[in-house]
Coordinates of C-alpha atoms in Angstrom, one line a residue:
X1 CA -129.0 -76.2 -170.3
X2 CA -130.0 -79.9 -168.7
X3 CA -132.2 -78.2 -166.7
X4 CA -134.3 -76.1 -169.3
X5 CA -134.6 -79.4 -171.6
X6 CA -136.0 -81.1 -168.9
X7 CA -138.6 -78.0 -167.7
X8 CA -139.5 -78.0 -171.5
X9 CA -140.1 -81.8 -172.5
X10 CA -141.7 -82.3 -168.9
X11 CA -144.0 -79.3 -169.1
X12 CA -147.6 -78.7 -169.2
X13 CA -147.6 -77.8 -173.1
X14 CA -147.4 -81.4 -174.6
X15 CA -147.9 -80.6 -178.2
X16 CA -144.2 -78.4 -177.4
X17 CA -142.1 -81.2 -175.7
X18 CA -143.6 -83.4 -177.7
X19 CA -142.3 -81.3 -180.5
X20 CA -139.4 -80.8 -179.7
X21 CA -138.6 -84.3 -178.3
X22 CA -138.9 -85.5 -181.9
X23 CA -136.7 -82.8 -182.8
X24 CA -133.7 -83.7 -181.1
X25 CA -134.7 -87.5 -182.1
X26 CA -134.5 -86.6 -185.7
X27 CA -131.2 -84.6 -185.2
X28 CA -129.6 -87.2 -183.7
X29 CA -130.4 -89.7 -186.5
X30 CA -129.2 -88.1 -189.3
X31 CA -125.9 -87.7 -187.6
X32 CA -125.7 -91.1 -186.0
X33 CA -127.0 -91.9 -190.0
X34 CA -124.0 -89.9 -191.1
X35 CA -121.3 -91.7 -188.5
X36 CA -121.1 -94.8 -190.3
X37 CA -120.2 -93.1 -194.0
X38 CA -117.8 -91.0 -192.5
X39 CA -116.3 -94.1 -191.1
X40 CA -116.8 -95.8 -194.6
X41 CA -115.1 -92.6 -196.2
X42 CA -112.1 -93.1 -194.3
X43 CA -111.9 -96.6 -194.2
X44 CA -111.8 -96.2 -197.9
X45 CA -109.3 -93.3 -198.2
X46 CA -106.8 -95.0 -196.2
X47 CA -107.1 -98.5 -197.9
X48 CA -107.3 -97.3 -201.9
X49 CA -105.5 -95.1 -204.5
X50 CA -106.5 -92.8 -207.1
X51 CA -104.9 -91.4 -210.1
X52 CA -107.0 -89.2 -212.4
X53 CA -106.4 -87.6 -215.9
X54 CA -107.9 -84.9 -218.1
X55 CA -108.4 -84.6 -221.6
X56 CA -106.0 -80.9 -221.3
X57 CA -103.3 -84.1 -221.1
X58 CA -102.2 -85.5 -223.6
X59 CA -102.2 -88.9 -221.4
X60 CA -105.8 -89.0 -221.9
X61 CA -105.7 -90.3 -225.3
X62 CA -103.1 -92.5 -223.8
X63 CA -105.7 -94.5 -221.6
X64 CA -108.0 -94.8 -224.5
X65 CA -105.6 -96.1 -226.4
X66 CA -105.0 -98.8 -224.0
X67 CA -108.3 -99.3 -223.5
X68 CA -108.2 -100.7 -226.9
X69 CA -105.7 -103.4 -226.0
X70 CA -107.3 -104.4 -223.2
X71 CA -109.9 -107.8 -222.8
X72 CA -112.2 -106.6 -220.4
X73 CA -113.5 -103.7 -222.8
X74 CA -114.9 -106.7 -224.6
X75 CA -117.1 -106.9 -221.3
X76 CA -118.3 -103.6 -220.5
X77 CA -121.9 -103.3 -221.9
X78 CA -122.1 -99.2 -221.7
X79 CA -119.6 -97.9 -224.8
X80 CA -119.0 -94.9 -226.7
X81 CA -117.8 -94.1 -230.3
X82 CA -115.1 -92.5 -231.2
X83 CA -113.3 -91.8 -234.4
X84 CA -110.1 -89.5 -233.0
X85 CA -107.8 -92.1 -231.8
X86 CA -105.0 -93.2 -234.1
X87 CA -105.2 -95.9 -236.4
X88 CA -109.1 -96.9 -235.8
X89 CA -111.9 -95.7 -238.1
X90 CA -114.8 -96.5 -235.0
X91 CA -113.5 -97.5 -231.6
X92 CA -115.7 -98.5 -228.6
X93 CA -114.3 -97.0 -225.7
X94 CA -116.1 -97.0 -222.1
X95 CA -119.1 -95.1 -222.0
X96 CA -119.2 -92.2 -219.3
X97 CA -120.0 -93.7 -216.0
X98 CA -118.3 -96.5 -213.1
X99 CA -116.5 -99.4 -214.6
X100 CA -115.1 -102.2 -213.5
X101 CA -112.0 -104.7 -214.0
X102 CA -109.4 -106.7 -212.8
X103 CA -105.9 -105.6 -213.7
X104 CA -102.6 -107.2 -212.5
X105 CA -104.6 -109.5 -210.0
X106 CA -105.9 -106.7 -208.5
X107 CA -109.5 -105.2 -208.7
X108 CA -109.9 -101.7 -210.9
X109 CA -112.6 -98.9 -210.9
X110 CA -112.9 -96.3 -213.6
X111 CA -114.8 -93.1 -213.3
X112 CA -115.3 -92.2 -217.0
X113 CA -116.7 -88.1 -216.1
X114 CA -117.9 -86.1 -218.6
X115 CA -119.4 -82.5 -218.0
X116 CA -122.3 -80.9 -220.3
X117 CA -121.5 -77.7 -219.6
X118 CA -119.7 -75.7 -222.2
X119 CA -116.2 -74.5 -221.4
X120 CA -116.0 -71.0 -221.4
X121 CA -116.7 -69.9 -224.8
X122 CA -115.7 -72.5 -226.3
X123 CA -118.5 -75.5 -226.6
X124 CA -115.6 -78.5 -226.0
X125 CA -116.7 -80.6 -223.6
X126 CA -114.7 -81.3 -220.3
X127 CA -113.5 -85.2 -219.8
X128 CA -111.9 -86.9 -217.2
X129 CA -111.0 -90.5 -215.8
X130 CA -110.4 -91.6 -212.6
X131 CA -109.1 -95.2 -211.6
X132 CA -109.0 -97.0 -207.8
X133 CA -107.7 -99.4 -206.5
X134 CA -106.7 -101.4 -202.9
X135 CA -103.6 -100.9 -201.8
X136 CA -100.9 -98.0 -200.5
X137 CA -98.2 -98.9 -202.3
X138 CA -97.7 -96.6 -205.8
X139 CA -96.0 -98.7 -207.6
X140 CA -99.0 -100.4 -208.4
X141 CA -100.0 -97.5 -209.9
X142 CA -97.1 -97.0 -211.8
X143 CA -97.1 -100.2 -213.3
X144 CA -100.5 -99.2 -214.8
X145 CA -98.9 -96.0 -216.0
X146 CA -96.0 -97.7 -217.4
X147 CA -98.1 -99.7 -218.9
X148 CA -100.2 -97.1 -220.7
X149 CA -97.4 -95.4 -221.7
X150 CA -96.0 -98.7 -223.3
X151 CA -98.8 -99.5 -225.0
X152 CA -98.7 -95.8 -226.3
X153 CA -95.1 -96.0 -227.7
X154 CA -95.8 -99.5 -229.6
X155 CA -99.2 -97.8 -231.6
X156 CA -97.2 -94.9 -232.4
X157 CA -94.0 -96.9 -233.5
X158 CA -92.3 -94.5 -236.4
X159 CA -95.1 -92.8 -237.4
X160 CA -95.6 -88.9 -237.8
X161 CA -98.6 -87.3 -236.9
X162 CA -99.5 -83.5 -237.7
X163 CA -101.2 -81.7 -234.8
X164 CA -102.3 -77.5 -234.6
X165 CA -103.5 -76.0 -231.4
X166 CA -107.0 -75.2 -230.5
X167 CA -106.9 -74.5 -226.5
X168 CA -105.2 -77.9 -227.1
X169 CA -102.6 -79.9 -229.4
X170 CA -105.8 -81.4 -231.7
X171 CA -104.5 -84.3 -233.7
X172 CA -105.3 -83.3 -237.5
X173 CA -107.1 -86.3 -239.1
X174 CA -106.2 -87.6 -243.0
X175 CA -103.5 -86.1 -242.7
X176 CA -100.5 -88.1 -244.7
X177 CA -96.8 -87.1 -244.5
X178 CA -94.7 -86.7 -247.4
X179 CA -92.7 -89.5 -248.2
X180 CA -88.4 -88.3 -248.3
X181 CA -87.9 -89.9 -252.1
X182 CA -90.8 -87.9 -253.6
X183 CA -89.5 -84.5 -252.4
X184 CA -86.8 -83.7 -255.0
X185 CA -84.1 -80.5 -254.0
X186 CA -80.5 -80.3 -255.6
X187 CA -78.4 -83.1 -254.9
X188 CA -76.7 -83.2 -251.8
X189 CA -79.1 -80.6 -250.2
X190 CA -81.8 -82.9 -248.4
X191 CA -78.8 -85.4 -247.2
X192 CA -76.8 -83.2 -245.6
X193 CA -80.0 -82.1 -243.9
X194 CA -80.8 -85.2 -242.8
X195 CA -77.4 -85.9 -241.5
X196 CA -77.2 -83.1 -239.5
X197 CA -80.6 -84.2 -237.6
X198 CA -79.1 -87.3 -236.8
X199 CA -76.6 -86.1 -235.4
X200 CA -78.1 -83.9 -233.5
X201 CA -80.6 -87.0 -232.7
X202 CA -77.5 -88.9 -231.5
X203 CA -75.6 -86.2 -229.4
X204 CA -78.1 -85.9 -226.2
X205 CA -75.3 -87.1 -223.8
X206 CA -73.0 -84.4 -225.5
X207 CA -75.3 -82.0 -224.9
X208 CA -76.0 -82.9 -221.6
X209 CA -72.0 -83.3 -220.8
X210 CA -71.4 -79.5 -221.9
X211 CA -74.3 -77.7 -220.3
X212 CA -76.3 -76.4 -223.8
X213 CA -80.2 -76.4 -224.3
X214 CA -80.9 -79.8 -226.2
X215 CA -82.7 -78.6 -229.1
X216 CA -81.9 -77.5 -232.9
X217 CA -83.0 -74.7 -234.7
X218 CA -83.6 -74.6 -238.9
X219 CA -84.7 -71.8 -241.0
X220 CA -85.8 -73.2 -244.8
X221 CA -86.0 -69.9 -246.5
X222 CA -86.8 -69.0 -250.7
X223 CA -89.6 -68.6 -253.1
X224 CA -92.7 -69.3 -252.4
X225 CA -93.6 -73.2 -253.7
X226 CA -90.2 -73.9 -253.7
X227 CA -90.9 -77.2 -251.0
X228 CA -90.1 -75.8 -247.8
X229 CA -93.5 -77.5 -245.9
X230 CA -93.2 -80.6 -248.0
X231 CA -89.5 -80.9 -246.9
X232 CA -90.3 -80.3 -243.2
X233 CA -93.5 -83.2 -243.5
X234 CA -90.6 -85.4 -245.2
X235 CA -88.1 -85.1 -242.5
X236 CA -91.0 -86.0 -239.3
X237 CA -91.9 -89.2 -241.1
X238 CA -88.4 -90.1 -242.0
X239 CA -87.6 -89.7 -238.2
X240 CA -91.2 -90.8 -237.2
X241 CA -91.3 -87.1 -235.2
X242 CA -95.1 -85.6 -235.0
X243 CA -95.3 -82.2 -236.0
X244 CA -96.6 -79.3 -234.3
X245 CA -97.7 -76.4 -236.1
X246 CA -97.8 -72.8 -234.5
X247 CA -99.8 -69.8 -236.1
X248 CA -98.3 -67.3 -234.0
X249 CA -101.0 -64.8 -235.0
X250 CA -103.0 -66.8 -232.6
X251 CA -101.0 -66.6 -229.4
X252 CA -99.7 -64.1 -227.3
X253 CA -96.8 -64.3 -224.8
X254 CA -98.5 -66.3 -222.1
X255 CA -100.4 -68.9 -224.0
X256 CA -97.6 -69.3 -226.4
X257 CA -95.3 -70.2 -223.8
X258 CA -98.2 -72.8 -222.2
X259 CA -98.4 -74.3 -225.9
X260 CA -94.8 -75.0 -226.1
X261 CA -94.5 -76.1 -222.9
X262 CA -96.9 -79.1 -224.2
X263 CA -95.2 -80.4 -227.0
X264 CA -93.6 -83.7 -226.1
X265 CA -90.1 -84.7 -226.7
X266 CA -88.6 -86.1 -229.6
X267 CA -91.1 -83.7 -231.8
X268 CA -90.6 -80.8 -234.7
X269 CA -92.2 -77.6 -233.6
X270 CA -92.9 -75.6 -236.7
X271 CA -93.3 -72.1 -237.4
X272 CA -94.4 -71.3 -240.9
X273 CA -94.1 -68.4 -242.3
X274 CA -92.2 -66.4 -239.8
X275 CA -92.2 -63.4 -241.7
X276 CA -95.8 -62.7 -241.9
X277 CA -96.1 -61.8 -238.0
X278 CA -94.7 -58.8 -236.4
X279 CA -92.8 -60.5 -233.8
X280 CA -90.0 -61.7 -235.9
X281 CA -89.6 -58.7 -237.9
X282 CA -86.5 -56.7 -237.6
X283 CA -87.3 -53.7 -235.4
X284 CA -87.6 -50.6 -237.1
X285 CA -84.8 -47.1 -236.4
X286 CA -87.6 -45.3 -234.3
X287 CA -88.0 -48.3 -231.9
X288 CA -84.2 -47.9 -230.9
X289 CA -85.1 -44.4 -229.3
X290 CA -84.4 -44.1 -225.8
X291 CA -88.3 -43.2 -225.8
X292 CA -89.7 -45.0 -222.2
X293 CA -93.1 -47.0 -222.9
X294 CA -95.9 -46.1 -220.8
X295 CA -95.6 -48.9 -218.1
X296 CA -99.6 -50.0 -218.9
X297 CA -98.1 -50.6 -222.3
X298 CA -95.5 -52.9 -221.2
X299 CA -97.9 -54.8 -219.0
X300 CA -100.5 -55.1 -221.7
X301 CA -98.3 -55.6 -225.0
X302 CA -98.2 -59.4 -225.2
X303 CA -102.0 -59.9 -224.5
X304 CA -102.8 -57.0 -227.0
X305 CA -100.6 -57.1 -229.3
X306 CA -100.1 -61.0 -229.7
X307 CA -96.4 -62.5 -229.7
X308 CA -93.5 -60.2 -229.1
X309 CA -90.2 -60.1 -230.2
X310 CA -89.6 -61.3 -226.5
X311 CA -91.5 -63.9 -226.0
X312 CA -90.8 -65.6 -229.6
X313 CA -87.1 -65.7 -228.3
X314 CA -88.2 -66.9 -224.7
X315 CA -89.5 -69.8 -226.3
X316 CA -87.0 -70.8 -228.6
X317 CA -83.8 -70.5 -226.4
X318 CA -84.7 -69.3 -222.9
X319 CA -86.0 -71.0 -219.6
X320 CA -89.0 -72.2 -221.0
X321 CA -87.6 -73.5 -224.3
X322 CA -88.3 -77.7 -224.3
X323 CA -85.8 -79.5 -225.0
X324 CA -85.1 -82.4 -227.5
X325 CA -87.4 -80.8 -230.3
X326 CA -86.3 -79.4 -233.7
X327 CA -87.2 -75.6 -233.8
X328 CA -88.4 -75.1 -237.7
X329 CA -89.1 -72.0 -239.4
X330 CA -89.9 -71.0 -243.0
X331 CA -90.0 -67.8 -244.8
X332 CA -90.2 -66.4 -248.3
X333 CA -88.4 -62.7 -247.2
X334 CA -85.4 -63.8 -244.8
X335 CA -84.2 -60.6 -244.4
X336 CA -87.1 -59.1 -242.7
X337 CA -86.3 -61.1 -239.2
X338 CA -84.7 -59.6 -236.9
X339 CA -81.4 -60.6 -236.8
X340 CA -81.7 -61.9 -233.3
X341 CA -83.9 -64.3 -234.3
X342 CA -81.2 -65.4 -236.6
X343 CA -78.0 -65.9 -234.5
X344 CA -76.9 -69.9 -233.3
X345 CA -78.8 -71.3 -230.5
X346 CA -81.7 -69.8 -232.0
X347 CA -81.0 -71.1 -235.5
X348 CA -78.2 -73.4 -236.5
X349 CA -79.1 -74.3 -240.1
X350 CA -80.0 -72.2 -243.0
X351 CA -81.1 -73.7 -246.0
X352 CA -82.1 -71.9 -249.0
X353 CA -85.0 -73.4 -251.4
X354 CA -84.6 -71.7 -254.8
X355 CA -86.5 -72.3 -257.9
X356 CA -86.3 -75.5 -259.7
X357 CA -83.6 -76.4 -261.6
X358 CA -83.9 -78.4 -264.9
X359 CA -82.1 -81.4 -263.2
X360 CA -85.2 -81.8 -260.7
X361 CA -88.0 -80.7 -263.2
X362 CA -86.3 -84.0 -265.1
X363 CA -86.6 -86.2 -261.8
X364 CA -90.0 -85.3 -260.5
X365 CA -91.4 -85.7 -264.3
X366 CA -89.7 -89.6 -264.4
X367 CA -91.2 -89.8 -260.7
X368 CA -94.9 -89.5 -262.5
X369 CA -94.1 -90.8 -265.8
X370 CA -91.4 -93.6 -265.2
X371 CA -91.7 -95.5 -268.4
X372 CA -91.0 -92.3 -270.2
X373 CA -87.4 -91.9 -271.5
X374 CA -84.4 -88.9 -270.3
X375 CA -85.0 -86.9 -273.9
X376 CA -89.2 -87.1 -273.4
X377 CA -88.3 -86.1 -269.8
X378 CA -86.4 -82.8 -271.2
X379 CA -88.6 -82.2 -273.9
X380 CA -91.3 -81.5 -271.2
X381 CA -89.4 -79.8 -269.2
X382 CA -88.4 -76.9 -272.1
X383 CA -91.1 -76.5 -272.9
X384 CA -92.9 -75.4 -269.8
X385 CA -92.3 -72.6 -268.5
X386 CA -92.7 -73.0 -264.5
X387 CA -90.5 -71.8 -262.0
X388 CA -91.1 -73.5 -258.9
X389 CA -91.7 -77.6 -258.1
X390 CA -94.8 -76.7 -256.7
X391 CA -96.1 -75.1 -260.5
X392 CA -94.1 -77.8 -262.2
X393 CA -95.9 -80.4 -260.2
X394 CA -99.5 -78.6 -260.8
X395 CA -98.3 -78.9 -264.6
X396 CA -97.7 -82.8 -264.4
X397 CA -100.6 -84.0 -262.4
X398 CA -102.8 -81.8 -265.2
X399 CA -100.7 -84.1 -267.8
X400 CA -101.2 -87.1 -265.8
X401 CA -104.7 -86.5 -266.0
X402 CA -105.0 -86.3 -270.0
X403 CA -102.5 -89.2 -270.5
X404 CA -105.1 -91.4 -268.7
X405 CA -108.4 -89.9 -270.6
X406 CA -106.3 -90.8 -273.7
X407 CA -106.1 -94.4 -272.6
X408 CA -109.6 -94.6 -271.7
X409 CA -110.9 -93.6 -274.9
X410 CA -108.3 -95.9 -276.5
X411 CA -109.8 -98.7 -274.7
X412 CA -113.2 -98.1 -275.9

């Protein structure tokens, strides 16, 4: 081989060793050019650390938040806006790109990546960031992620949040939780609820001590507008636990189990209207035949057919179920569900909401109209005719409404 390189570059043709002489020259400057960011590569590599998050985590609203808190971001000259994180109207966040800043003494960088590609179908974009910094030692790093996740915990504080699922837990905006006072059941009914979540709240090591799944399951069945949603949005914020609303209509097996796999601890996982899929419905005579399903049918029912009867249970009380979250469910016909739906461990508290009785018609009207007096208070509530809170309330807010017309025109 030696000896043909040296025939060709010392041979008659000089246009061709010439040729190839700055051939190999070239060759062997782009890799002795590529030697010394290898070298860089690895010199890097073995001296730094990396930690990266997505926006599919929740974390990743996490590090914005704590971006917030942070000094430096009063440096950084290359900011976005952005209106989803809790508590601020506008925020200024770092703008896609490389960022840098000095955190515990030691130097930071922060690769803010965002892709402009749309994801799939779906036109949401794809965000990430990335932070580095010297060192080998992770507990540097997990003192920043402590950190985040402290500064997390203090902004949330007691506070309930409502959140549905879009390829994602999306935090709902505006949305404002009922307060526990200004939903009004039969006495006794909403405090023994309450009891019994705190003390399930306060029975973790119990739990734990006996071997049983640490989570709670509640069924608020009755009437339509009887206060079943308000009730559930009454007991989050009383217990500052974020809601999580599931329209099983929109799931199947697979992606209901990754949705509830998601939902942090401490949260209420709600299910409204249970009876309007056909998962929870009790199975009907002909379905109990020893009929075998084709075994294509099997394979393809939970992506076809949405949720199964299956799956539903899977999640509430099998391997995948999470634990420390209260399991809710509403429903105006209770006796559709299939009655394995219904047994403990899947739910442990009934409650029935029936229509209102005179007694609450009388406390929700001195709720709107507190200077008004016990008989004008059971005068109304004769006279109108509504079954449910939810009617009675539509028929106070239109009185509300009047009475302050009146008093406008009596002030002119």
């Amino acid at each position: 081989m030696l000896g043909l390189l040296k025939t060709m570059l010392t041979g008659q043709n000089a246009f061709a060793s010439g040729g190839l002489l700055l051939m190999i020259i070239g060759g062997l400057s782009v890799y002795l050019r590529a030697v010394p960011e290898s070298i860089w590569g690895w010199i890097v590599s073995q001296t730094t650390m990396t930690i990266t998050v997505t926006d599919e985590d929740a974390a990743f609203v996490w590090v914005k938040e704590w971006f917030l808190e942070q000094e430096f971001l009063k440096r950084i000259r290359r900011v976005d806006l952005d209106t989803t994180l809790r508590g601020e109207r506008i925020a200024l966040i770092p703008a896609p790109g490389c960022h840098w800043f000095w955190y515990g003494g030691r130097p930071f960088q922060a690769w803010f990546y965002r892709s402009e590609e749309s994801r799939e179908r779906s036109v949401r974009r794809i965000e990430s960031l990335t932070f580095r910094t010297l060192g080998r030692k992770r507990v540097f790093l997990q003192n920043f992620v402590d950190d985040v996740v402290r500064c997390h915990t203090l902004r949330l504080g007691v506070q309930s949040y409502l959140y549905t699922y879009n390829d994602g837990w999306d935090y709902v905006e505006g949305y404002a939780p009922r307060l526990l006072e200004s939903v009004v059941l039969q006495p006794g009914i909403k405090e023994h609820l309450m009891q019994d979540v705190d003390n399930f709240r306060k029975s973790k090591l119990r739990y734990s001590r006996l071997g049983i799944p640490y989570h709670r399951g509640y069924l608020l069945y009755g009437p339509p507008g009887t206060g079943k949603t308000s009730l559930v949005s009454a007991l989050g914020a009383h217990f500052g636990m974020s809601i999580y609303v599931v329209n099983l209509t929109e799931f199947n097996d697979r992606s209901l189990m990754g949705a509830v796999n998601q939902v942090p601890a401490n949260s209420v996982l709600l299910f409204e209207d249970i009876d309007c899929t056909k998962s929870s419905k009790a199975r009907a005579a002909a379905d109990a035949s020893n009929r075998p399903a084709p075994r294509n049918e099997k394979e393809n029912a939970a992506t076809q057919n949405g949720v199964t009867l299956s799956g539903l249970l899977n999640v509430l009380d099998g391997f995948y179920a999470p634990a420390n979250v209260l399991f809710v469910m509403t429903t105006n016909h209770i006796e559709v569900l299939d009655e394995a739906l219904l047994r403990p461990g899947r739910i442990d508290y009934k409650l029935y909401l029936g229509k209102a009785s005179n007694r609450q018609k009388m406390e929700l009207y001195r709720r709107f109209f507190p200077q008004a007096s016990e008989f004008e208070a059971q005068e109304c509530v004769e006279a109108c005719s509504a079954e449910t809170m939810a009617e009675f309330q539509g028929l106070l807010l239109s009185l509300e409404r009047k009475q302050e017309s009146w008093e406008l025109v009596e002030t002119r």
